[in-house]
Structures are given as C-alpha cells and as structure tokens.
PDB file of C-alpha atoms in Angstrom:
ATOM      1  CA  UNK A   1      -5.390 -38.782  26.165  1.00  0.00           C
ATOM      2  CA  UNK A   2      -3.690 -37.382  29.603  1.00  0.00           C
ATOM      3  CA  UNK A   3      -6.827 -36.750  31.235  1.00  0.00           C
ATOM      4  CA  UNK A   4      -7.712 -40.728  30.223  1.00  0.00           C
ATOM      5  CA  UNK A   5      -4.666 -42.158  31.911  1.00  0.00           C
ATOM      6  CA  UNK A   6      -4.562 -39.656  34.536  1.00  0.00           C
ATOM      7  CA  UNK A   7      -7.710 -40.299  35.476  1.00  0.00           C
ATOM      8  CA  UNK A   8      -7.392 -44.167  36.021  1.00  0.00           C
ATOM      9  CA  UNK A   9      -5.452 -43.281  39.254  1.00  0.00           C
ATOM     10  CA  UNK A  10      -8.609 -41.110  40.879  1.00  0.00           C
ATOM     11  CA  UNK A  11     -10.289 -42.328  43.529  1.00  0.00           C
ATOM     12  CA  UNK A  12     -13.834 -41.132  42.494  1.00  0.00           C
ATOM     13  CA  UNK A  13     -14.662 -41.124  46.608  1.00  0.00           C
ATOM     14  CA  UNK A  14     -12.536 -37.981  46.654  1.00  0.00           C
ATOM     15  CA  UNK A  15     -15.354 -35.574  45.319  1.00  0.00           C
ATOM     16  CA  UNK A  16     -18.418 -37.448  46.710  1.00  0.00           C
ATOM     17  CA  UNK A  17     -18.771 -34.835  49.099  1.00  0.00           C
ATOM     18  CA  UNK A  18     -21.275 -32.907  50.366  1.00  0.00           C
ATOM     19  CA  UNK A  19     -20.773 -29.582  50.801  1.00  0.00           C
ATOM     20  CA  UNK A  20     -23.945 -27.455  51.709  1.00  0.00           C
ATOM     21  CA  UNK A  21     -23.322 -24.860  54.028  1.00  0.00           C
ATOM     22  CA  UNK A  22     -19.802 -24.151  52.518  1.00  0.00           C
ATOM     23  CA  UNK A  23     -19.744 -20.766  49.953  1.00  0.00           C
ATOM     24  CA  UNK A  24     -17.512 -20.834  47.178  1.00  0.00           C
ATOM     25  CA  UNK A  25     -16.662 -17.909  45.186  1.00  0.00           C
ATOM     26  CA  UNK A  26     -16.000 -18.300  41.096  1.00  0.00           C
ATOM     27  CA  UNK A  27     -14.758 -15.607  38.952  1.00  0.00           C
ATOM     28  CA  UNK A  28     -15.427 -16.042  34.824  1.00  0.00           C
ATOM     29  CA  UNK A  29     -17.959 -18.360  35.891  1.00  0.00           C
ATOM     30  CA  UNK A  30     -20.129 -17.978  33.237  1.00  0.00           C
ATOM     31  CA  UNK A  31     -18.494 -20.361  30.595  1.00  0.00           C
ATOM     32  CA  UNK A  32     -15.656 -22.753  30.249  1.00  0.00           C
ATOM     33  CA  UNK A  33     -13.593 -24.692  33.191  1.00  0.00           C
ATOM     34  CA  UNK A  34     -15.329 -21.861  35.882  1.00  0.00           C
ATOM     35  CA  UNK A  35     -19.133 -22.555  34.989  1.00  0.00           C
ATOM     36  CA  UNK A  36     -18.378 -26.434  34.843  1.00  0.00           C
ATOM     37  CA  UNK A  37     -16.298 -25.851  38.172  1.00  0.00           C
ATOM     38  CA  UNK A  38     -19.635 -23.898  39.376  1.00  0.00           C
ATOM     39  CA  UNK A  39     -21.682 -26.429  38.411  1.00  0.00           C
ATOM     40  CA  UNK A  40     -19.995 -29.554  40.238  1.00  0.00           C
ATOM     41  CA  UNK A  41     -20.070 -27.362  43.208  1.00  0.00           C
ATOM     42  CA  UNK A  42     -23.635 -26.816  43.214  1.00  0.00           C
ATOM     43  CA  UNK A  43     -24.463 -30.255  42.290  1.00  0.00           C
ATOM     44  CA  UNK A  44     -23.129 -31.306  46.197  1.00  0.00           C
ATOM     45  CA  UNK A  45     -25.149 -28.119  47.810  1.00  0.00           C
ATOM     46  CA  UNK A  46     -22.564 -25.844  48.012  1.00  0.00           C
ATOM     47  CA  UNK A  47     -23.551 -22.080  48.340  1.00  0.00           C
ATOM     48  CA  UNK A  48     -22.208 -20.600  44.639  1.00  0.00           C
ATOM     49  CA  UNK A  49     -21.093 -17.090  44.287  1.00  0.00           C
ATOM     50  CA  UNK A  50     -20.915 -16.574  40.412  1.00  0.00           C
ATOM     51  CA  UNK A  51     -18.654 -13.532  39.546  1.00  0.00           C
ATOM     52  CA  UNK A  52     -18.764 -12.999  35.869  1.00  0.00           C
ATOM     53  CA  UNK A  53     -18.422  -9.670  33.415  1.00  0.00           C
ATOM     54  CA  UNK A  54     -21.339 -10.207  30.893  1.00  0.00           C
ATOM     55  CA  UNK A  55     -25.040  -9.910  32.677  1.00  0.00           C
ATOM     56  CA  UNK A  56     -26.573 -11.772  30.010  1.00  0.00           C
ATOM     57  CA  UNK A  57     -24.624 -14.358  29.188  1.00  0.00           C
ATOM     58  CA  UNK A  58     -24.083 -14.712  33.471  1.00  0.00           C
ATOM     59  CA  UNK A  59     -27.920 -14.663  34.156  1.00  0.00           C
ATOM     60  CA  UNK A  60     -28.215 -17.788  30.905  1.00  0.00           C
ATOM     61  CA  UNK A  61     -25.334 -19.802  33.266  1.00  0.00           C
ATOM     62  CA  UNK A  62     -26.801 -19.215  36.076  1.00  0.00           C
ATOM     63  CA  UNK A  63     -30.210 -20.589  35.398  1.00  0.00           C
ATOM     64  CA  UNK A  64     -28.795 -23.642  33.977  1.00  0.00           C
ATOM     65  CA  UNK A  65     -26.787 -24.265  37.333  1.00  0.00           C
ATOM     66  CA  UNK A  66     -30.139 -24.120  38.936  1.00  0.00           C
ATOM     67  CA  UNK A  67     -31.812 -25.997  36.899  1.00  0.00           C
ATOM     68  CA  UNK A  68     -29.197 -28.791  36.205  1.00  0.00           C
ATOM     69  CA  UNK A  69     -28.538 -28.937  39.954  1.00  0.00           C
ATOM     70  CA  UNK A  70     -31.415 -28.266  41.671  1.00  0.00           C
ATOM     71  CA  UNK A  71     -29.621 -25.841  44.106  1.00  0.00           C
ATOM     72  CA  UNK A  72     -31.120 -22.323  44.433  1.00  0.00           C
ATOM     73  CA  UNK A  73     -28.463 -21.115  46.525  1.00  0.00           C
ATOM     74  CA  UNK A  74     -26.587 -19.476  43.339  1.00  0.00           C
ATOM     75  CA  UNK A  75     -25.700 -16.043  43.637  1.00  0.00           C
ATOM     76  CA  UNK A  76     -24.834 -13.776  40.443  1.00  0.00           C
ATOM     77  CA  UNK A  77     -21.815 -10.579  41.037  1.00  0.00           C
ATOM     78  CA  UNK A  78     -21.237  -8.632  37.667  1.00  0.00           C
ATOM     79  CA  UNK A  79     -17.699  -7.426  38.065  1.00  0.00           C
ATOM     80  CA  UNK A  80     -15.020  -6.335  35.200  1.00  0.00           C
ATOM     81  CA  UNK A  81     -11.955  -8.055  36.560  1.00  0.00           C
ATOM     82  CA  UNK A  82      -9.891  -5.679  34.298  1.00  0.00           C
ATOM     83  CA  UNK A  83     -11.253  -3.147  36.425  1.00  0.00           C
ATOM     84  CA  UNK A  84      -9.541  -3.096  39.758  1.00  0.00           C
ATOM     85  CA  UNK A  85     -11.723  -0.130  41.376  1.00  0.00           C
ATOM     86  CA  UNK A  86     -14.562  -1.960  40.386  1.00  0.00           C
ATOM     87  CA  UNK A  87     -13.450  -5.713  42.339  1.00  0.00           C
ATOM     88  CA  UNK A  88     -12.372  -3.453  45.406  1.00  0.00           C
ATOM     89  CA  UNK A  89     -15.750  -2.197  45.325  1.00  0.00           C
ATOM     90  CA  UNK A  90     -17.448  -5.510  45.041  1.00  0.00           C
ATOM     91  CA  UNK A  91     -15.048  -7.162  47.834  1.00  0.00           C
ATOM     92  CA  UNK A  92     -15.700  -4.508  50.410  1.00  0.00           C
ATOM     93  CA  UNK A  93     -19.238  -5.556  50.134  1.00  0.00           C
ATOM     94  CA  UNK A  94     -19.117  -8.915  49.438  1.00  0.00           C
ATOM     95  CA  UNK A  95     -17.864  -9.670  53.126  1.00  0.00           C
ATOM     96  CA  UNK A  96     -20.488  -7.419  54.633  1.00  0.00           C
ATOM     97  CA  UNK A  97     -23.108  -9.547  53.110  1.00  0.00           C
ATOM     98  CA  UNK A  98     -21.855 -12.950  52.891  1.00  0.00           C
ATOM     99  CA  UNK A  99     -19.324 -15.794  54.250  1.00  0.00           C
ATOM    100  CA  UNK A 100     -17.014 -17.426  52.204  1.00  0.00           C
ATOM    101  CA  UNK A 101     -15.236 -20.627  52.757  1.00  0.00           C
ATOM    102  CA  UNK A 102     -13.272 -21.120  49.162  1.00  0.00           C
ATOM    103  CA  UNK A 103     -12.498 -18.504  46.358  1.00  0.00           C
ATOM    104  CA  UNK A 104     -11.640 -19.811  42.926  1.00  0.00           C
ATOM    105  CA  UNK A 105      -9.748 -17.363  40.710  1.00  0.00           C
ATOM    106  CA  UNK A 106     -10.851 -18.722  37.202  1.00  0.00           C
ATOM    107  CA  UNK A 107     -11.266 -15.849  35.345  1.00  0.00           C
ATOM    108  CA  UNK A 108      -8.635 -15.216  32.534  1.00  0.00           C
ATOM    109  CA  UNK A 109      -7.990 -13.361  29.677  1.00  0.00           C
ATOM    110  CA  UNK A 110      -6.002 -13.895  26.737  1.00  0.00           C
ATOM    111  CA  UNK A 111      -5.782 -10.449  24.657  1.00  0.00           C
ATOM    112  CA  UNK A 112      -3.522 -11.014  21.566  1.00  0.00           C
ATOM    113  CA  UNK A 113      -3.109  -6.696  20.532  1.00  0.00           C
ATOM    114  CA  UNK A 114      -1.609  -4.780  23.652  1.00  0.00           C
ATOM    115  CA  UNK A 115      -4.989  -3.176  24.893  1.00  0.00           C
ATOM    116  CA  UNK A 116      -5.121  -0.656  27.621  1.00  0.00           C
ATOM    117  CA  UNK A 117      -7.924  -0.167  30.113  1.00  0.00           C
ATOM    118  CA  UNK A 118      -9.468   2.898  31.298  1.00  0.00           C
ATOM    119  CA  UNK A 119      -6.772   2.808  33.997  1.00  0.00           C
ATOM    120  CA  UNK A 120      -4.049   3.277  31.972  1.00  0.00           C
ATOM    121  CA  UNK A 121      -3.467  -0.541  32.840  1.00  0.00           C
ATOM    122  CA  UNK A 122      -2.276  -3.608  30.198  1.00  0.00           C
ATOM    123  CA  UNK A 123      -5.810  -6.074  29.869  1.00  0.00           C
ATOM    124  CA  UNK A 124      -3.842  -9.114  29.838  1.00  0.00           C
ATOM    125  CA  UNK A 125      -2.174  -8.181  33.377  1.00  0.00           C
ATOM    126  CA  UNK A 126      -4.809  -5.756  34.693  1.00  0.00           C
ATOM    127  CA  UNK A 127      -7.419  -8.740  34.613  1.00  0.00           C
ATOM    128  CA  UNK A 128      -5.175 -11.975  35.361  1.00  0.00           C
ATOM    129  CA  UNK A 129      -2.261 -10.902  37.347  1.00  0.00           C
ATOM    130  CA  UNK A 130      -3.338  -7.608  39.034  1.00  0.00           C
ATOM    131  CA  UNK A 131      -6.970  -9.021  39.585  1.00  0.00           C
ATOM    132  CA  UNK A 132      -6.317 -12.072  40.815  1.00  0.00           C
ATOM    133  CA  UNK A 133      -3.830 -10.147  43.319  1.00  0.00           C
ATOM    134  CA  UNK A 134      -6.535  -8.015  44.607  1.00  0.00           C
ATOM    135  CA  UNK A 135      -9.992 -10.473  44.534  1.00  0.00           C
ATOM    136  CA  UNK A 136      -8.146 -12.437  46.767  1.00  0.00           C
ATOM    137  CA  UNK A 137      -6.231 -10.013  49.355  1.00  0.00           C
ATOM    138  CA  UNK A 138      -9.593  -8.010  49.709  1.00  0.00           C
ATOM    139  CA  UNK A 139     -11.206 -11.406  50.847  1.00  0.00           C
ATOM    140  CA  UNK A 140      -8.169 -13.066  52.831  1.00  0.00           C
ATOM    141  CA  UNK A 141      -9.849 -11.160  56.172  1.00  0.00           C
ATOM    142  CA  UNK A 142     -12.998 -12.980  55.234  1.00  0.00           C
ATOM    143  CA  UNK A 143     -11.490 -16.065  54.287  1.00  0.00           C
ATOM    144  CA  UNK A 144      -9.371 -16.211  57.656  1.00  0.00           C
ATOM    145  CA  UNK A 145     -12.325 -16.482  59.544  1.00  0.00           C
ATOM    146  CA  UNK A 146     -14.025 -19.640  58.168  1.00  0.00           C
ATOM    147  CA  UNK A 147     -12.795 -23.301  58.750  1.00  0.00           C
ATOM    148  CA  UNK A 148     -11.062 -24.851  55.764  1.00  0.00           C
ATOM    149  CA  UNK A 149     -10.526 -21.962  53.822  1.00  0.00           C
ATOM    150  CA  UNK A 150      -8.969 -22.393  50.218  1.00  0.00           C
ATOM    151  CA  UNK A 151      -8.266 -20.553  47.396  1.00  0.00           C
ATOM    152  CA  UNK A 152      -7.894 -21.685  44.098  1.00  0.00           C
ATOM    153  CA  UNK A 153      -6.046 -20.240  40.918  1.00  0.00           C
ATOM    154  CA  UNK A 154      -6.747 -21.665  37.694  1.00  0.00           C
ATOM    155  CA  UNK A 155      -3.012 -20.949  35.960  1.00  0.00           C
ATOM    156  CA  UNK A 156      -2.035 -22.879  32.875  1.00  0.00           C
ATOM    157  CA  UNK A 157       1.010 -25.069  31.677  1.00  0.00           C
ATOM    158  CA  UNK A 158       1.779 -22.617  29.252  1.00  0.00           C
ATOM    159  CA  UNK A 159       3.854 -20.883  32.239  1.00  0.00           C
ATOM    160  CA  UNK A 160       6.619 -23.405  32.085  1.00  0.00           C
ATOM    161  CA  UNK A 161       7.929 -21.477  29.085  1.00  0.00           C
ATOM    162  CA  UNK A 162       8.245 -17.939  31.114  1.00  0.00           C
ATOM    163  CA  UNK A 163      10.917 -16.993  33.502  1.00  0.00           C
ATOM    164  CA  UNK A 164       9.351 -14.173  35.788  1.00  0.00           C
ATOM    165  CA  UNK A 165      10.038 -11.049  34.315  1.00  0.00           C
ATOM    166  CA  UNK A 166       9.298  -8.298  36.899  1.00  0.00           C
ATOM    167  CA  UNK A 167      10.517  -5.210  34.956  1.00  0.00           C
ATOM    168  CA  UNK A 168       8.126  -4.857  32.408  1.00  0.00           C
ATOM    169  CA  UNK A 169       4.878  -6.075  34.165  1.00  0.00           C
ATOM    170  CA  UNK A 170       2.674  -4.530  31.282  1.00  0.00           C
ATOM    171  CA  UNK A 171       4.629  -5.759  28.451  1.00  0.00           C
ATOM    172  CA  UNK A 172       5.570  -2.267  26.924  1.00  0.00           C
ATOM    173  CA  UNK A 173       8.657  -2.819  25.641  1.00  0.00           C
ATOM    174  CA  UNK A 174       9.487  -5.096  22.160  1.00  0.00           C
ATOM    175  CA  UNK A 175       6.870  -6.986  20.073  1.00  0.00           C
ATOM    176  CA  UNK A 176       3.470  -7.793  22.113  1.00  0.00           C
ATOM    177  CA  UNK A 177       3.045 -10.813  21.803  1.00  0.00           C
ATOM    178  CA  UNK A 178      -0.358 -12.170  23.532  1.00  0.00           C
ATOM    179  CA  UNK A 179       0.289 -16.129  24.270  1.00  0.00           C
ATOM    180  CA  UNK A 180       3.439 -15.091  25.446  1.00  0.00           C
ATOM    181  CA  UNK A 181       1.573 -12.165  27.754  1.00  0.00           C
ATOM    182  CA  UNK A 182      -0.551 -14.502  29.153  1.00  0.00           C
ATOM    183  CA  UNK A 183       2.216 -17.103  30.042  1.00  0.00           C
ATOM    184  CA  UNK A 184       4.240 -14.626  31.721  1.00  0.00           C
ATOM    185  CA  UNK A 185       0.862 -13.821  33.517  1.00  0.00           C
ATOM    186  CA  UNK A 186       0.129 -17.466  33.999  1.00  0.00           C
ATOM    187  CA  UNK A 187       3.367 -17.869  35.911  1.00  0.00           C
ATOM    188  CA  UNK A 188       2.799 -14.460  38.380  1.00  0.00           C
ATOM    189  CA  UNK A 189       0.164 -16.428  39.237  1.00  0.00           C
ATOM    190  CA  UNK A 190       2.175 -18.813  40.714  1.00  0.00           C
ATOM    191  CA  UNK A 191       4.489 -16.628  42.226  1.00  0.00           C
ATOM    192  CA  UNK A 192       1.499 -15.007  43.774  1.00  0.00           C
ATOM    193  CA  UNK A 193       0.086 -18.349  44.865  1.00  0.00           C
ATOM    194  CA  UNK A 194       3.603 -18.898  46.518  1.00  0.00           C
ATOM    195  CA  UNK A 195       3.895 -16.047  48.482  1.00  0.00           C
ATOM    196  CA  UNK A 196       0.437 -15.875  50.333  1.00  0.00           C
ATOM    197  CA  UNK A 197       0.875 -19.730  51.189  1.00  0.00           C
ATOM    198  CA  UNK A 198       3.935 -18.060  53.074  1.00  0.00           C
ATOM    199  CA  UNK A 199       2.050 -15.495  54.603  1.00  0.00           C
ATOM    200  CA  UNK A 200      -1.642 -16.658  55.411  1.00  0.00           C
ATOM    201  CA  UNK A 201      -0.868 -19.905  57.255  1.00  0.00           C
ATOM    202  CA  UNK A 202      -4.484 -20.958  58.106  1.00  0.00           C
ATOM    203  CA  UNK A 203      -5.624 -21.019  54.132  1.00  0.00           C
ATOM    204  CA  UNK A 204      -5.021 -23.549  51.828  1.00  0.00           C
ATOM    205  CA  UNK A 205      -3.938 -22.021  48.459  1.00  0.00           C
ATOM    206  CA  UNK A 206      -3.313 -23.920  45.288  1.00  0.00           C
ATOM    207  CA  UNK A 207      -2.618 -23.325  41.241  1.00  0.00           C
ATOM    208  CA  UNK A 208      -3.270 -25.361  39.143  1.00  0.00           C
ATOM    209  CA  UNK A 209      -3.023 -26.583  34.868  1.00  0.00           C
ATOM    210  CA  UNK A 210      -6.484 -27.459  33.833  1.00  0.00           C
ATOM    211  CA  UNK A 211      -5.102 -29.171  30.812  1.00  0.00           C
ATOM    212  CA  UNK A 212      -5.823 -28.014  27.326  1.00  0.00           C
ATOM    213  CA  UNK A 213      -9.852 -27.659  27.434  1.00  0.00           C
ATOM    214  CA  UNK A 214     -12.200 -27.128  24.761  1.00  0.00           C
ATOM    215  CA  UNK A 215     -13.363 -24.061  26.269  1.00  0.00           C
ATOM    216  CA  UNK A 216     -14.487 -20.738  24.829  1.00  0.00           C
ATOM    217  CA  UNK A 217     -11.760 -18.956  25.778  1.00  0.00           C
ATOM    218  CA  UNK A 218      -9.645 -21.581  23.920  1.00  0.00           C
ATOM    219  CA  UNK A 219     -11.639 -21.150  20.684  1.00  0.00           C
ATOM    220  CA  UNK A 220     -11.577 -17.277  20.316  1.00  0.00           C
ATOM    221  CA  UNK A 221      -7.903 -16.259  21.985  1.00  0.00           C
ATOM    222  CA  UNK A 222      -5.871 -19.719  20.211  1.00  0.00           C
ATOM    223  CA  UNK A 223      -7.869 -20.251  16.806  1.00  0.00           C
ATOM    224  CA  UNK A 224      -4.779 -21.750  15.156  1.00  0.00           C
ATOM    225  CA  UNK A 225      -3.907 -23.995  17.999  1.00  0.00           C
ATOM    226  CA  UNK A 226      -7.678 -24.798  18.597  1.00  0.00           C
ATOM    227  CA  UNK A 227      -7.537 -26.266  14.966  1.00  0.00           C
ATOM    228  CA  UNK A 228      -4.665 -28.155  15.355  1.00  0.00           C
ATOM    229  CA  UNK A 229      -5.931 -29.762  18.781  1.00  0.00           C
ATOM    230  CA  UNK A 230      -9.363 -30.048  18.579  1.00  0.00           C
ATOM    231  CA  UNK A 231      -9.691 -33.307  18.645  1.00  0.00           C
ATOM    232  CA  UNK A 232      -7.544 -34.087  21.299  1.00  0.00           C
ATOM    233  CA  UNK A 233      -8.711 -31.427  23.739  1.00  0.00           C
ATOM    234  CA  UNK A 234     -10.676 -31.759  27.351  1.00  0.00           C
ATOM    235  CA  UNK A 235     -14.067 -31.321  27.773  1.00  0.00           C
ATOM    236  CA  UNK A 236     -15.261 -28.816  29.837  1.00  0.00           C
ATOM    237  CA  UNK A 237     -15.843 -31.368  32.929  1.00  0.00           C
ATOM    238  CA  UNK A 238     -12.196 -32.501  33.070  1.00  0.00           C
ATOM    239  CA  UNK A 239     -10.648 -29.577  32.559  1.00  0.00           C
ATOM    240  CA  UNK A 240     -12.559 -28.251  35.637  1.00  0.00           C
ATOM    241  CA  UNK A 241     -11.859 -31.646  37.511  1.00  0.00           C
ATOM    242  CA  UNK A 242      -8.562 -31.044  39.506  1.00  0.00           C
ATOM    243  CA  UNK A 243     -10.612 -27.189  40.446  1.00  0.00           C
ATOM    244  CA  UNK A 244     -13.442 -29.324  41.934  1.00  0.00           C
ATOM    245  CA  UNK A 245     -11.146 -31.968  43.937  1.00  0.00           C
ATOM    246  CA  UNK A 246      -8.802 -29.076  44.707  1.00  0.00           C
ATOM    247  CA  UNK A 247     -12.271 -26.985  46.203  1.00  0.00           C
ATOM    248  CA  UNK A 248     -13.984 -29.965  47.793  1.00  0.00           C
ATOM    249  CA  UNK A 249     -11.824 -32.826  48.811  1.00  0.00           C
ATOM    250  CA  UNK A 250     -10.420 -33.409  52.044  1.00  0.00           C
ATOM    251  CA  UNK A 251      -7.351 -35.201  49.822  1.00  0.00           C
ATOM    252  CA  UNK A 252      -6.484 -31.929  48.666  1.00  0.00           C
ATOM    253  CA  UNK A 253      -5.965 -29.781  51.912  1.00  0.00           C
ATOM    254  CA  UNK A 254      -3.263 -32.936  53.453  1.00  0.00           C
ATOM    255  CA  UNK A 255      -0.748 -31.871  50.570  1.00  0.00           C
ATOM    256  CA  UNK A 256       1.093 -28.424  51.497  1.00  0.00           C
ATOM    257  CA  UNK A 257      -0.350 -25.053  50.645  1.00  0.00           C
ATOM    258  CA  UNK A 258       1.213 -23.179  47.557  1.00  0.00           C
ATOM    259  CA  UNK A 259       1.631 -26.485  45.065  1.00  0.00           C
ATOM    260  CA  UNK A 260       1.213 -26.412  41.587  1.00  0.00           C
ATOM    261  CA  UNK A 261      -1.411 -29.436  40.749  1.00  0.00           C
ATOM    262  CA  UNK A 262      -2.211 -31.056  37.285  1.00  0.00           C
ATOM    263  CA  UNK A 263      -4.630 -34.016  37.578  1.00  0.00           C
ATOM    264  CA  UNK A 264      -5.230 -33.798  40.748  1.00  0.00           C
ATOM    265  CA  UNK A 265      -0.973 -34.471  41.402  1.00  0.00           C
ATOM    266  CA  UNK A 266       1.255 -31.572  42.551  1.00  0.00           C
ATOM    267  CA  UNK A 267       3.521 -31.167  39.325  1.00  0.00           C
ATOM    268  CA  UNK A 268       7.463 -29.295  39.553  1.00  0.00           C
ATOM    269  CA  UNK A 269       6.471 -25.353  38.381  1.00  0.00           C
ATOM    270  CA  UNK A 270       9.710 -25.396  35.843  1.00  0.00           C
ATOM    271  CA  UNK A 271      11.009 -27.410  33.525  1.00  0.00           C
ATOM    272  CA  UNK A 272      14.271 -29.288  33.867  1.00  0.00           C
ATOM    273  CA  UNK A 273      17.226 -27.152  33.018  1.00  0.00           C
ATOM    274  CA  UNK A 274      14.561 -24.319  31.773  1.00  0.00           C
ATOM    275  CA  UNK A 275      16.370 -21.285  33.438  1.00  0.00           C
ATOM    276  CA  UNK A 276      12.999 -20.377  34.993  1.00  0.00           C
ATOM    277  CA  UNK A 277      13.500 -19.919  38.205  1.00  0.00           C
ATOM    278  CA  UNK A 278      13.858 -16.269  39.669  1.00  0.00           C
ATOM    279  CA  UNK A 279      15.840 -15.144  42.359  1.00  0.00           C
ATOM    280  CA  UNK A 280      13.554 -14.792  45.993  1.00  0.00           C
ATOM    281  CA  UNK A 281      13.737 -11.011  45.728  1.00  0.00           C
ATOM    282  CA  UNK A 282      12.270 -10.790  42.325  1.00  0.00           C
ATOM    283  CA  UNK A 283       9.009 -12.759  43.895  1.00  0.00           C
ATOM    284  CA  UNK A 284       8.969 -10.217  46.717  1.00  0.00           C
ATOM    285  CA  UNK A 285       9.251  -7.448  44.910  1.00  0.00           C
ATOM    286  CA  UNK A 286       6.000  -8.541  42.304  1.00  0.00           C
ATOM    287  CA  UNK A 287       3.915  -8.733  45.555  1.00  0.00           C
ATOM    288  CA  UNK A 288       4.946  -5.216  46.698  1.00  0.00           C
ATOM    289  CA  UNK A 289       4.504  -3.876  43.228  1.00  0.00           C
ATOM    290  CA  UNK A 290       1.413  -5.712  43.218  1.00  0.00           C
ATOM    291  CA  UNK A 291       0.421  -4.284  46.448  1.00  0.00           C
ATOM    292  CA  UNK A 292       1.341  -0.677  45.422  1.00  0.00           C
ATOM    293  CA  UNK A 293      -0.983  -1.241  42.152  1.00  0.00           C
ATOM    294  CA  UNK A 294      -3.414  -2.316  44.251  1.00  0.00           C
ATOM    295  CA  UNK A 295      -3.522   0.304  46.841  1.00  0.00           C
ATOM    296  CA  UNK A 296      -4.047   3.153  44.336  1.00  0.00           C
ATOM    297  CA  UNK A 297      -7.054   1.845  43.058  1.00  0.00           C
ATOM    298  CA  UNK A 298      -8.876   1.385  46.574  1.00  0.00           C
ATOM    299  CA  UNK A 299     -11.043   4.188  46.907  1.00  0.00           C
ATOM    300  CA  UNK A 300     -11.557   5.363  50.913  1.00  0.00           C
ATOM    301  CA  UNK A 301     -15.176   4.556  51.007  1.00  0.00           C
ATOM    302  CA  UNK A 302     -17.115   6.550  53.678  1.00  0.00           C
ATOM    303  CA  UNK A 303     -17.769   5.012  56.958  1.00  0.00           C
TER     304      UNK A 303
END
C-alpha cells in the first residue's frame, strides 16, 4: 500500500504537461516500468526514442504506444546493452540523426548464474553498471546542448543493503550470488548518478526506486519473492510514476541534481547506521575504472 499513501500527497497538475517537441530516450522500453514510462511520455506528445534488445517483442510495444497514444513520433533502436561496442555504435549515430532533451536509463538485468558476455565482461555489470555508464557519457555532448536536459536512472531500493564494493566489479570472487549482483549494481548506479551531477552542471540527473512492480523482469529474475508479494506489488503505471514526474515535471528539476527519489520525494541513499557509505575516493575511482572500461570498447570509427 506505499504507492496508495504516497500517492495522496501528489499534486496530479505536476504531469499534466505537454511535452511535444521534447525527445526522450528509453532503454528496456519494451516491457515493464520503461514501456509504461514510454507510454506516459507519448501520451503528452513527446518525441519517444525506444531502445530495446528484442526486435519482436520491441516492434509489438511499439505499435501499442502508437496506437494507445495516438503519437507517431515513436522511434524503435535495437541495441544489446550488455554489449558496450554495440551502444557506442548506436550513440555515435544517434546524435548525428536526432536531438535529445531527456535520457532514461531503464534497462536492467537481473542474471542469477555468473554469465559472461562475448567481451569477457560479467552480464549483470556489463548491462546495468557499465551500460548505463556509457549510454549516457556518449550522449552528455548531445544532451548539453538542449534546454532542460535530464537524465534518469531507474535504480532500485534493493541498494540500501550494498556498501560499494569497487574491487571486484564483476563479482569473481566467492559465491555469485545474483540479487546480491544486482544490488551492488543498483547502488553504482547511484554513485554514477552522483558523480556526473558534479561534473555536468547544466543537466539534471536523478535515480530513483520504482517500488516493487509487477513487472516482467520481477516475475522471471525473483520467482520466489514474486510469490510471496504478488499481491501487494505495483502495477506497471506506478512503478513508472516517479520516472514520468522525474522526465516531465517542472517540480522535479527545482530539487538538486544527483538525488535519490522514491514517490516522487528525494529519499537518504543508506540506511541509518548501515555502514554503507564509501569513502570519496572509492566513488572516483568506479568512474575512472568505468571510464577505462569504456574507452576500450569505443572503436575509432572512420571520419
């Protein structure tokens, strides 16, 4: 019932905006909190830049955005965020062909057996932590050129119960454990969102706890906990809520860049006497690690 008492403090006038001529850029938009995110979006005429890994299942969302909506400015990217080549790639064109006004880092992965890509690279952090890292850098000089630029990173809760651990980003050493994986990725996220609040002045960046949604992801990665919860869990819609007033409102952008939000409310990032909190030059050094990772993958394209 959180989102039900949260919710009685909204003021509904918040997202009764209209946003055409603004583009907004979702990643895993295809399902879950990121196609209901999408959808709200194009509902008030925004320009919707769909980045999803499955063509099929992308092409199905994105007819039902158009239909739903109305909107026919809905654009479709297929892009592996595990695959950090492959976003380079798609970045590099992306702002050659289009503007962007507000990227929303959605896409997730929760991989419970320790999986390695093609890169030699962990899933879980290749496609939350590591592509997160470089969808946005790549479009920060596109970003920094429209007017009220935001990004948006969809974390989750769960990373109240990790400390940052920065010397075993890929989770090679012990037991692999995949919930706890994700919530150490969950709180890089963060970090991350921290640091370029710090260093990109003129964009407004935000992370935020959708809540526990029912939400395909949910289902497949947490069957036990889905079970337990199901009854009690989000729709769809209000997880994606705080992502929509976060992307649209003009509430949103007054708060300080780099806050952790839950129902639409910047929440503390650790728990009280939780030992989470890392020393400054363990943050630093993720983003230069991060940097380094994402360096090697960016191919010198001709020209």
């Amino acid at each position: 019932g959180g989102y039900e008492s949260a919710s009685k403090h909204f003021n509904p006038a918040d997202v009764e905006v209209d946003v055409a001529g603004r583009s907004f850029l979702v990643t895993g938009a295809n399902s879950g909190i990121g196609k209901a995110a999408a959808k709200e979006i194009a509902r008030r005429g925004g320009t919707v830049h769909l980045v999803c890994r499955n063509k099929e299942r992308a092409e199905v969302a994105k007819e039902e955005i158009v239909t739903e909506t109305g909107n026919q400015n809905i654009f479709l990217h297929i892009v592996d965020l595990s695959n950090p080549k492959e976003i380079w790639k798609f970045a590099e064109k992306f702002q050659n062909e289009h503007k962007l006004n507000v990227l929303i880092n959605n896409a997730g992965c929760m991989v419970n057996n320790r999986e390695i890509t093609e890169d030699g690279l962990e899933k879980n952090f290749a496609t939350n932590t590591l592509g997160t890292y470089i969808m946005t850098t790549a479009l920060v000089p596109l970003l920094e050129k429209a007017a009220d630029a935001r990004v948006i990173t969809v974390s989750s809760g769960g990373m109240l119960v990790q400390k940052l651990n920065i010397s075993d980003l890929q989770s090679g050493n012990g037991t692999f454990d995949g919930t706890m994986v994700y919530a150490q990725n969950k709180r890089q996220q963060v970090v991350m969102t921290e640091q370029w609040a710090k260093a990109h002045r003129n964009i407004h960046f935000s992370v935020m706890h959708p809540g526990w949604a029912d939400t395909p992801a949910v289902r497949s990665s947490m069957p036990d906990f889905y079970e337990r919860m199901k009854n009690s869990l989000r729709t769809e819609a209000q997880g994606a809520d705080t992502v929509l007033w976060l992307a649209v409102s003009a509430e949103a952008t007054k708060l300080p860049s780099g806050l952790f939000f839950q129902d639409r409310q910047p929440v503390p990032t650790h728990l009280p006497l939780a030992y989470t909190h890392s020393p400054p030059e363990d943050e630093e050094k993720l983003m230069e690690v991060l940097e380094e990772f994402s360096q090697k993958f960016k191919s010198v394209s001709p020209g």
